[in-house]
Structures are given as C-alpha cells and as structure tokens.
Amino acid sequence: IRYIVAATALMVCCLNVVASAFVTPSSSARFASVSTPSPALFMSDDKEGGAAIAKPKIQTKTTTVTKQKQKQKQRQKQRTSDPINRRDEEFEDAPMYRLMLLGDEEYDIVHVVERMCAILDDMDEDAASTILNQAQIAGKAMCGKYPFEHAEMYKEQLARSDPIIYADLEEENKRD
C-alpha cells in the first residue's frame, strides 16, 4: 500500500507540473492544493476514455469593409430594329458601250444576218436585218448596249468573219 500511495503522489506531482504549463498564473494556485487532475483539461467529453488536451480559447475578430458603389452613367443598348449608321458608299455602275454596226455597200445581206445572230446572244434574224438596213442607210446602227469587255469581244468576233463585218464601240454617255 505504501508503494501505491507513493506512486500516486508521484503521478500527482508530475501532473501538476504538466498542468501548470497550460494554466494562467491566477489559476495555478488551484492546482497546487488539488490532488486529482482537472477533468476539463485531460478528459474528453466522449465517454470512450483517453486523454485529450484542451484547446485554448482564442477569439478571432472578423471585420467586413463594404464600399459603396459609385454611380455610373448607364449605356443604352442598341436596339436590333434600329438601322446601323454606316457611311453610304456611292457605287458607280460599269460604263456601258454601244456596239455599232458600220454600213458597207459590199456586205452580203445573208452572211451579215447569220453572223450577227450567231455572235450576239440576244439577236434574232428580224432584228439583225433591220439593223443592217439602218446601217446601210445612215452609215451606222446600234446593235446593243454591253459592258466594255463584252462589247469589245463582239466587235472582234464580227471583225474575224470572212468576209469582214465592220463594227465600232461608242461610250453610252457620248453622242457624236
């Protein structure tokens, strides 16, 4: 029994030394007179047993700083029904050229009418004979209005005919 009492006293002294490391100076006097350890420091609240070290009480202060929003001028959204303002671009149409058939006394009427119908897409035999008669009377007659590249091609094809058919180009806005 003496050994048990001596061992118990030794354990109490060791526990007091350990407990004094966790306790503030004002509460250390309480442990000096107590022979058993404080259950709040060394026992857990769960009934399973075992020692657990108590967590110190630390208070943390959280401050939240809020800033007021500044007023900004709101942009109005564009409506999809509103037309987009773009600079109006002025486009010029391609200049049109008149293909003129020049009159010649040596033309074979059948040959000229056939070649004009074959070369010019929008020409039929009645229109070709009418244009040929006007060219023989006035010296020249208009076969049609075309963009420059088309008019030039038609002129070249008429000139390659055998016997040759004379044609000329005139800009639409010019009048002789």
PDB file of C-alpha atoms in Angstrom:
ATOM      1  CA  ILE A   1       0.000   0.000   0.000  1.00  0.00           C
ATOM      2  CA  ARG A   2       2.896   2.323   0.675  1.00  0.00           C
ATOM      3  CA  TYR A   3       4.132   1.800  -2.824  1.00  0.00           C
ATOM      4  CA  ILE A   4       0.731   2.610  -4.286  1.00  0.00           C
ATOM      5  CA  VAL A   5       0.421   5.806  -2.243  1.00  0.00           C
ATOM      6  CA  ALA A   6       3.956   6.867  -3.167  1.00  0.00           C
ATOM      7  CA  ALA A   7       3.304   6.148  -6.849  1.00  0.00           C
ATOM      8  CA  THR A   8       0.035   8.090  -6.729  1.00  0.00           C
ATOM      9  CA  ALA A   9       1.728  11.080  -5.096  1.00  0.00           C
ATOM     10  CA  LEU A  10       4.460  10.995  -7.737  1.00  0.00           C
ATOM     11  CA  MET A  11       1.883  10.971 -10.508  1.00  0.00           C
ATOM     12  CA  VAL A  12       0.026  13.897  -8.947  1.00  0.00           C
ATOM     13  CA  CYS A  13       3.248  15.910  -8.791  1.00  0.00           C
ATOM     14  CA  CYS A  14       4.019  15.179 -12.439  1.00  0.00           C
ATOM     15  CA  LEU A  15       0.518  16.094 -13.458  1.00  0.00           C
ATOM     16  CA  ASN A  16       0.706  19.372 -11.553  1.00  0.00           C
ATOM     17  CA  VAL A  17       3.901  20.270 -13.386  1.00  0.00           C
ATOM     18  CA  VAL A  18       2.335  19.453 -16.765  1.00  0.00           C
ATOM     19  CA  ALA A  19      -0.883  21.269 -15.922  1.00  0.00           C
ATOM     20  CA  SER A  20       0.971  24.376 -14.785  1.00  0.00           C
ATOM     21  CA  ALA A  21       2.335  24.800 -18.306  1.00  0.00           C
ATOM     22  CA  PHE A  22      -1.233  25.207 -19.677  1.00  0.00           C
ATOM     23  CA  VAL A  23      -2.746  27.330 -16.906  1.00  0.00           C
ATOM     24  CA  THR A  24      -2.561  31.083 -16.335  1.00  0.00           C
ATOM     25  CA  PRO A  25      -0.842  32.303 -13.157  1.00  0.00           C
ATOM     26  CA  SER A  26      -4.099  33.159 -11.397  1.00  0.00           C
ATOM     27  CA  SER A  27      -5.446  29.625 -11.701  1.00  0.00           C
ATOM     28  CA  SER A  28      -2.154  27.873 -10.806  1.00  0.00           C
ATOM     29  CA  ALA A  29      -2.894  28.156  -7.095  1.00  0.00           C
ATOM     30  CA  ARG A  30      -5.905  25.956  -7.553  1.00  0.00           C
ATOM     31  CA  PHE A  31      -3.820  23.051  -8.907  1.00  0.00           C
ATOM     32  CA  ALA A  32      -1.341  23.183  -6.031  1.00  0.00           C
ATOM     33  CA  SER A  33      -3.944  22.146  -3.494  1.00  0.00           C
ATOM     34  CA  VAL A  34      -5.834  19.697  -5.686  1.00  0.00           C
ATOM     35  CA  SER A  35      -4.646  16.153  -5.600  1.00  0.00           C
ATOM     36  CA  THR A  36      -6.513  14.980  -8.743  1.00  0.00           C
ATOM     37  CA  PRO A  37      -6.209  16.385 -12.220  1.00  0.00           C
ATOM     38  CA  SER A  38      -8.901  18.633 -13.662  1.00  0.00           C
ATOM     39  CA  PRO A  39     -11.299  16.650 -15.842  1.00  0.00           C
ATOM     40  CA  ALA A  40     -11.757  19.587 -18.254  1.00  0.00           C
ATOM     41  CA  LEU A  41      -8.089  19.574 -19.224  1.00  0.00           C
ATOM     42  CA  PHE A  42      -7.375  15.872 -19.506  1.00  0.00           C
ATOM     43  CA  MET A  43     -10.623  14.103 -20.229  1.00  0.00           C
ATOM     44  CA  SER A  44     -12.561  14.175 -23.423  1.00  0.00           C
ATOM     45  CA  ASP A  45     -16.297  14.693 -23.481  1.00  0.00           C
ATOM     46  CA  ASP A  46     -16.856  11.495 -25.412  1.00  0.00           C
ATOM     47  CA  LYS A  47     -17.268   8.658 -22.918  1.00  0.00           C
ATOM     48  CA  GLU A  48     -14.636   6.494 -24.600  1.00  0.00           C
ATOM     49  CA  GLY A  49     -11.910   7.438 -22.206  1.00  0.00           C
ATOM     50  CA  GLY A  50      -8.441   8.536 -23.134  1.00  0.00           C
ATOM     51  CA  ALA A  51      -6.731  11.818 -22.528  1.00  0.00           C
ATOM     52  CA  ALA A  52      -7.104  14.812 -24.785  1.00  0.00           C
ATOM     53  CA  ILE A  53      -5.523  18.204 -24.470  1.00  0.00           C
ATOM     54  CA  ALA A  54      -7.993  21.024 -24.152  1.00  0.00           C
ATOM     55  CA  LYS A  55      -7.954  23.637 -26.876  1.00  0.00           C
ATOM     56  CA  PRO A  56      -7.173  27.133 -25.705  1.00  0.00           C
ATOM     57  CA  LYS A  57      -9.913  29.659 -26.137  1.00  0.00           C
ATOM     58  CA  ILE A  58      -8.881  32.090 -28.833  1.00  0.00           C
ATOM     59  CA  GLN A  59     -11.215  34.698 -30.153  1.00  0.00           C
ATOM     60  CA  THR A  60     -10.838  35.958 -33.684  1.00  0.00           C
ATOM     61  CA  LYS A  61     -12.484  39.112 -34.833  1.00  0.00           C
ATOM     62  CA  THR A  62     -13.605  39.395 -38.419  1.00  0.00           C
ATOM     63  CA  THR A  63     -14.375  42.799 -39.801  1.00  0.00           C
ATOM     64  CA  THR A  64     -16.020  43.308 -43.141  1.00  0.00           C
ATOM     65  CA  VAL A  65     -15.413  46.503 -45.016  1.00  0.00           C
ATOM     66  CA  THR A  66     -18.000  47.360 -47.652  1.00  0.00           C
ATOM     67  CA  LYS A  67     -17.604  50.044 -50.225  1.00  0.00           C
ATOM     68  CA  GLN A  68     -20.498  51.853 -51.759  1.00  0.00           C
ATOM     69  CA  LYS A  69     -20.835  51.594 -55.494  1.00  0.00           C
ATOM     70  CA  GLN A  70     -20.225  54.744 -57.403  1.00  0.00           C
ATOM     71  CA  LYS A  71     -22.924  55.856 -59.747  1.00  0.00           C
ATOM     72  CA  GLN A  72     -22.008  55.437 -63.383  1.00  0.00           C
ATOM     73  CA  LYS A  73     -23.867  56.571 -66.427  1.00  0.00           C
ATOM     74  CA  GLN A  74     -25.512  53.570 -67.984  1.00  0.00           C
ATOM     75  CA  ARG A  75     -25.021  52.992 -71.681  1.00  0.00           C
ATOM     76  CA  GLN A  76     -28.168  52.391 -73.628  1.00  0.00           C
ATOM     77  CA  LYS A  77     -28.232  49.168 -75.513  1.00  0.00           C
ATOM     78  CA  GLN A  78     -28.694  49.368 -79.260  1.00  0.00           C
ATOM     79  CA  ARG A  79     -31.989  48.049 -80.438  1.00  0.00           C
ATOM     80  CA  THR A  80     -31.778  45.489 -83.152  1.00  0.00           C
ATOM     81  CA  SER A  81     -34.569  47.208 -85.028  1.00  0.00           C
ATOM     82  CA  ASP A  82     -32.534  50.422 -85.287  1.00  0.00           C
ATOM     83  CA  PRO A  83     -30.549  50.693 -88.519  1.00  0.00           C
ATOM     84  CA  ILE A  84     -26.810  50.776 -88.203  1.00  0.00           C
ATOM     85  CA  ASN A  85     -25.430  54.099 -89.251  1.00  0.00           C
ATOM     86  CA  ARG A  86     -22.897  53.449 -91.930  1.00  0.00           C
ATOM     87  CA  ARG A  87     -21.386  55.735 -94.426  1.00  0.00           C
ATOM     88  CA  ASP A  88     -23.298  55.476 -97.646  1.00  0.00           C
ATOM     89  CA  GLU A  89     -20.885  54.399-100.297  1.00  0.00           C
ATOM     90  CA  GLU A  90     -21.575  55.551-103.784  1.00  0.00           C
ATOM     91  CA  PHE A  91     -21.012  52.907-106.379  1.00  0.00           C
ATOM     92  CA  GLU A  92     -20.718  53.742-109.996  1.00  0.00           C
ATOM     93  CA  ASP A  93     -22.177  51.346-112.484  1.00  0.00           C
ATOM     94  CA  ALA A  94     -19.808  49.964-115.040  1.00  0.00           C
ATOM     95  CA  PRO A  95     -19.900  52.160-118.142  1.00  0.00           C
ATOM     96  CA  MET A  96     -21.931  50.675-120.933  1.00  0.00           C
ATOM     97  CA  TYR A  97     -20.772  50.737-124.536  1.00  0.00           C
ATOM     98  CA  ARG A  98     -22.848  50.681-127.692  1.00  0.00           C
ATOM     99  CA  LEU A  99     -21.849  48.167-130.343  1.00  0.00           C
ATOM    100  CA  MET A 100     -22.316  49.985-133.641  1.00  0.00           C
ATOM    101  CA  LEU A 101     -22.540  48.150-136.989  1.00  0.00           C
ATOM    102  CA  LEU A 102     -20.910  50.220-139.721  1.00  0.00           C
ATOM    103  CA  GLY A 103     -22.609  50.261-143.131  1.00  0.00           C
ATOM    104  CA  ASP A 104     -20.743  48.997-146.241  1.00  0.00           C
ATOM    105  CA  GLU A 105     -22.047  48.514-149.789  1.00  0.00           C
ATOM    106  CA  GLU A 106     -20.149  45.257-150.259  1.00  0.00           C
ATOM    107  CA  TYR A 107     -21.909  43.359-147.418  1.00  0.00           C
ATOM    108  CA  ASP A 108     -23.672  40.118-148.331  1.00  0.00           C
ATOM    109  CA  ILE A 109     -27.012  40.508-146.506  1.00  0.00           C
ATOM    110  CA  VAL A 110     -27.457  36.783-145.724  1.00  0.00           C
ATOM    111  CA  HIS A 111     -23.902  36.413-144.388  1.00  0.00           C
ATOM    112  CA  VAL A 112     -24.143  39.501-142.106  1.00  0.00           C
ATOM    113  CA  VAL A 113     -27.546  38.463-140.674  1.00  0.00           C
ATOM    114  CA  GLU A 114     -26.311  34.885-139.976  1.00  0.00           C
ATOM    115  CA  ARG A 115     -23.081  36.075-138.285  1.00  0.00           C
ATOM    116  CA  MET A 116     -24.903  38.684-136.152  1.00  0.00           C
ATOM    117  CA  CYS A 117     -27.385  36.037-134.940  1.00  0.00           C
ATOM    118  CA  ALA A 118     -24.530  33.586-134.166  1.00  0.00           C
ATOM    119  CA  ILE A 119     -22.323  36.108-132.302  1.00  0.00           C
ATOM    120  CA  LEU A 120     -24.868  38.265-130.456  1.00  0.00           C
ATOM    121  CA  ASP A 121     -26.917  36.200-127.995  1.00  0.00           C
ATOM    122  CA  ASP A 122     -29.957  38.470-127.866  1.00  0.00           C
ATOM    123  CA  MET A 123     -30.268  38.940-131.649  1.00  0.00           C
ATOM    124  CA  ASP A 124     -32.797  37.241-133.951  1.00  0.00           C
ATOM    125  CA  GLU A 125     -32.968  37.355-137.790  1.00  0.00           C
ATOM    126  CA  ASP A 126     -35.624  40.092-137.991  1.00  0.00           C
ATOM    127  CA  ALA A 127     -33.685  42.409-135.649  1.00  0.00           C
ATOM    128  CA  ALA A 128     -30.409  41.689-137.486  1.00  0.00           C
ATOM    129  CA  SER A 129     -31.890  42.532-140.899  1.00  0.00           C
ATOM    130  CA  THR A 130     -33.441  45.745-139.518  1.00  0.00           C
ATOM    131  CA  ILE A 131     -30.097  46.847-138.009  1.00  0.00           C
ATOM    132  CA  LEU A 132     -28.273  46.038-141.285  1.00  0.00           C
ATOM    133  CA  ASN A 133     -30.773  48.143-143.289  1.00  0.00           C
ATOM    134  CA  GLN A 134     -30.359  51.086-140.842  1.00  0.00           C
ATOM    135  CA  ALA A 135     -26.563  50.813-141.110  1.00  0.00           C
ATOM    136  CA  GLN A 136     -26.746  50.861-144.936  1.00  0.00           C
ATOM    137  CA  ILE A 137     -28.969  53.964-144.896  1.00  0.00           C
ATOM    138  CA  ALA A 138     -27.420  56.029-142.031  1.00  0.00           C
ATOM    139  CA  GLY A 139     -23.860  54.718-142.145  1.00  0.00           C
ATOM    140  CA  LYS A 140     -24.054  53.015-138.725  1.00  0.00           C
ATOM    141  CA  ALA A 141     -26.654  51.387-136.464  1.00  0.00           C
ATOM    142  CA  MET A 142     -26.656  50.283-132.814  1.00  0.00           C
ATOM    143  CA  CYS A 143     -26.657  46.517-132.213  1.00  0.00           C
ATOM    144  CA  GLY A 144     -26.936  46.747-128.403  1.00  0.00           C
ATOM    145  CA  LYS A 145     -25.501  48.121-125.143  1.00  0.00           C
ATOM    146  CA  TYR A 146     -22.951  45.976-123.326  1.00  0.00           C
ATOM    147  CA  PRO A 147     -20.203  46.309-120.707  1.00  0.00           C
ATOM    148  CA  PHE A 148     -16.848  47.177-122.271  1.00  0.00           C
ATOM    149  CA  GLU A 149     -15.396  43.647-122.244  1.00  0.00           C
ATOM    150  CA  HIS A 150     -18.474  42.096-123.876  1.00  0.00           C
ATOM    151  CA  ALA A 151     -18.776  44.861-126.481  1.00  0.00           C
ATOM    152  CA  GLU A 152     -15.097  44.538-127.363  1.00  0.00           C
ATOM    153  CA  MET A 153     -15.408  40.759-127.727  1.00  0.00           C
ATOM    154  CA  TYR A 154     -18.427  41.097-130.052  1.00  0.00           C
ATOM    155  CA  LYS A 155     -16.579  43.681-132.160  1.00  0.00           C
ATOM    156  CA  GLU A 156     -13.554  41.353-132.517  1.00  0.00           C
ATOM    157  CA  GLN A 157     -15.729  38.373-133.473  1.00  0.00           C
ATOM    158  CA  LEU A 158     -17.514  40.402-136.154  1.00  0.00           C
ATOM    159  CA  ALA A 159     -14.140  41.592-137.495  1.00  0.00           C
ATOM    160  CA  ARG A 160     -12.864  37.970-137.771  1.00  0.00           C
ATOM    161  CA  SER A 161     -15.757  36.959-140.005  1.00  0.00           C
ATOM    162  CA  ASP A 162     -14.928  36.176-143.634  1.00  0.00           C
ATOM    163  CA  PRO A 163     -15.810  38.484-145.357  1.00  0.00           C
ATOM    164  CA  ILE A 164     -15.141  41.054-142.623  1.00  0.00           C
ATOM    165  CA  ILE A 165     -18.019  42.844-140.845  1.00  0.00           C
ATOM    166  CA  TYR A 166     -17.058  46.321-139.609  1.00  0.00           C
ATOM    167  CA  ALA A 167     -18.157  47.395-136.115  1.00  0.00           C
ATOM    168  CA  ASP A 168     -17.241  50.146-133.695  1.00  0.00           C
ATOM    169  CA  LEU A 169     -17.702  50.901-129.962  1.00  0.00           C
ATOM    170  CA  GLU A 170     -19.107  54.122-128.540  1.00  0.00           C
ATOM    171  CA  GLU A 171     -19.379  55.026-124.875  1.00  0.00           C
ATOM    172  CA  GLU A 172     -23.035  55.284-123.896  1.00  0.00           C
ATOM    173  CA  ASN A 173     -22.837  58.826-122.478  1.00  0.00           C
ATOM    174  CA  LYS A 174     -21.098  60.239-125.559  1.00  0.00           C
ATOM    175  CA  ARG A 175     -23.112  61.406-128.507  1.00  0.00           C
ATOM    176  CA  ASP A 176     -21.500  62.221-131.842  1.00  0.00           C
TER     177      ASP A 176
END
